[in-house]
Coordinates of C-alpha atoms in Angstrom, one line a residue:
X1 CA 10.3 -20.7 73.1
X2 CA 11.2 -17.3 71.7
X3 CA 8.8 -17.8 68.7
X4 CA 6.0 -18.8 71.1
X5 CA 6.5 -15.7 73.1
X6 CA 6.4 -13.6 69.9
X7 CA 3.3 -15.4 68.8
X8 CA 1.5 -14.8 72.1
X9 CA 2.6 -11.2 72.1
X10 CA 1.1 -10.6 68.6
X11 CA -2.1 -12.3 69.6
X12 CA -2.4 -10.2 72.8
X13 CA -1.7 -7.0 70.8
X14 CA -4.3 -7.7 68.2
X15 CA -6.9 -8.7 70.9
X16 CA -6.2 -5.5 72.8
X17 CA -6.5 -3.5 69.5
X18 CA -9.9 -5.1 68.7
X19 CA -11.3 -4.5 72.2
X20 CA -10.2 -0.9 72.2
X21 CA -11.7 -0.4 68.7
X22 CA -15.0 -1.9 70.0
X23 CA -15.0 0.3 73.1
X24 CA -14.6 3.4 70.9
X25 CA -17.5 2.3 68.7
X26 CA -19.7 1.7 71.8
X27 CA -18.8 5.1 73.3
X28 CA -19.8 6.8 70.1
X29 CA -23.3 5.4 70.1
X30 CA -25.9 7.9 71.3
X31 CA -29.2 6.3 70.4
X32 CA -30.8 3.3 72.1
X33 CA -31.9 1.6 68.9
X34 CA -28.3 1.8 67.5
X35 CA -26.9 0.4 70.7
X36 CA -29.4 -2.4 70.8
X37 CA -28.6 -3.4 67.2
X38 CA -24.8 -3.2 67.9
X39 CA -25.0 -5.2 71.1
X40 CA -27.3 -7.9 69.8
X41 CA -26.1 -8.3 66.2
X42 CA -22.7 -6.8 65.4
X43 CA -20.8 -7.3 68.7
X44 CA -20.9 -11.1 68.5
X45 CA -19.6 -11.0 64.9
X46 CA -16.8 -8.6 65.8
X47 CA -15.7 -10.9 68.6
X48 CA -16.2 -14.0 66.6
X49 CA -18.8 -15.4 69.1
X50 CA -22.1 -17.1 68.7
X51 CA -24.1 -14.8 70.8
X52 CA -24.0 -11.6 73.0
X53 CA -27.1 -10.5 74.8
X54 CA -28.7 -9.0 77.9
X55 CA -31.0 -10.9 80.2
X56 CA -33.0 -9.5 83.2
X57 CA -36.1 -10.3 85.1
X58 CA -37.3 -6.7 84.2
X59 CA -39.3 -6.1 81.0
X60 CA -37.2 -2.9 80.5
X61 CA -34.4 -5.1 79.2
X62 CA -36.4 -5.5 76.0
X63 CA -35.7 -1.9 75.1
X64 CA -32.1 -3.0 74.7
X65 CA -33.0 -6.0 72.7
X66 CA -32.5 -8.2 75.8
X67 CA -34.6 -11.1 77.0
X68 CA -36.7 -11.4 80.1
X69 CA -35.6 -14.4 82.2
X70 CA -36.5 -16.1 85.4
X71 CA -35.7 -13.9 88.5
X72 CA -34.6 -16.7 90.7
X73 CA -32.2 -18.2 88.2
X74 CA -30.6 -14.8 87.6
X75 CA -30.4 -14.1 91.3
X76 CA -28.4 -17.3 91.8
X77 CA -25.8 -16.2 89.2
X78 CA -25.8 -12.4 89.8
X79 CA -23.0 -10.7 91.7
X80 CA -23.5 -7.2 93.0
X81 CA -20.0 -6.0 92.2
X82 CA -19.9 -6.3 88.4
X83 CA -18.7 -9.9 88.8
X84 CA -17.4 -11.7 85.7
X85 CA -17.7 -15.5 85.4
X86 CA -15.8 -17.2 82.6
X87 CA -16.2 -20.9 82.2
X88 CA -17.8 -23.8 80.3
X89 CA -21.5 -23.3 79.8
X90 CA -23.8 -24.6 82.5
X91 CA -26.6 -26.5 80.8
X92 CA -28.8 -26.4 83.9
X93 CA -29.5 -22.7 83.6
X94 CA -30.4 -22.7 79.9
X95 CA -29.4 -19.1 79.4
X96 CA -28.9 -19.5 75.7
X97 CA -32.3 -20.8 74.9
X98 CA -32.4 -22.5 71.4
X99 CA -28.7 -21.8 70.9
X100 CA -27.8 -23.7 74.1
X101 CA -26.4 -26.8 72.2
X102 CA -24.1 -24.6 70.1
X103 CA -22.4 -22.9 73.1
X104 CA -19.4 -24.4 74.8
X105 CA -18.1 -21.6 76.9
X106 CA -19.5 -18.3 78.2
X107 CA -18.6 -15.1 80.0
X108 CA -21.3 -13.7 82.3
X109 CA -21.1 -10.2 83.6
X110 CA -23.4 -8.8 86.3
X111 CA -24.5 -5.3 85.3
X112 CA -25.4 -2.7 87.9
X113 CA -28.5 -3.7 89.8
X114 CA -30.0 -0.2 89.7
X115 CA -30.2 -0.1 85.9
X116 CA -33.2 -2.4 85.8
X117 CA -33.7 -2.7 89.6
X118 CA -33.2 -6.4 89.5
X119 CA -30.5 -8.9 88.7
X120 CA -29.4 -8.5 85.1
X121 CA -26.6 -10.1 83.1
X122 CA -24.6 -9.4 80.0
X123 CA -23.7 -12.8 78.4
X124 CA -21.2 -13.8 75.8
X125 CA -21.4 -17.3 74.3
X126 CA -18.8 -19.1 72.2
X127 CA -18.8 -22.5 70.4
X128 CA -15.1 -22.8 71.4
X129 CA -13.1 -22.7 74.6
X130 CA -12.7 -18.9 74.4
X131 CA -13.8 -18.3 78.0
X132 CA -12.0 -21.2 79.6
X133 CA -8.7 -20.7 81.4
X134 CA -9.2 -17.0 82.3
X135 CA -7.3 -15.7 79.3
X136 CA -8.2 -12.1 78.5
X137 CA -10.2 -11.6 81.7
X138 CA -9.1 -8.0 82.1
X139 CA -10.0 -7.1 78.5
X140 CA -13.4 -8.7 78.6
X141 CA -14.1 -7.1 82.0
X142 CA -13.1 -3.7 80.6
X143 CA -15.4 -4.2 77.7
X144 CA -18.2 -5.2 80.0
X145 CA -17.7 -2.2 82.2
X146 CA -17.9 0.1 79.2
X147 CA -21.1 -1.6 78.0
X148 CA -22.5 -1.3 81.6
X149 CA -21.8 2.4 81.6
X150 CA -23.4 2.9 78.1
X151 CA -26.5 0.9 79.2
X152 CA -26.8 3.1 82.3
X153 CA -26.4 6.3 80.2
X154 CA -28.9 5.3 77.6
X155 CA -31.4 4.1 80.3
X156 CA -31.1 7.4 82.1
X157 CA -31.5 9.4 78.8
X158 CA -34.6 7.3 78.0
X159 CA -36.2 8.1 81.4
X160 CA -35.8 11.9 80.9
X161 CA -38.0 12.0 77.8

């Protein structure tokens, strides 16, 4: 039991270290195109996931490399209070498009409604059971809140120009 506790502690430490490193990288991004590239290409690799992306029923999500999606489907999943859902993937919603059959579990975070003035989601997809069992909920929620704040900042900066 002692060795299990040490193993779990090491895993938790390295996971926290990775998330905090990613948060610092995100906070240092000041240009929309760099953020879009980081969110849609590098973040999934850093987290060892199949896919990380934004979806919204607004066309404005495309500026962030996101995908436009059916409003009603998003509205059924969306939570107004930055809700986080971590579970096995729901094949009915088809959130992952062509990658749907590769995804086993997902984390779905509701970003602030006022960013795109409609329901919008930040989605993480894994081929493993990463998001089942509510392990690391606080860390993934923290990362999502940072990403949400960065999207809001970059979106506001883009509207000023």
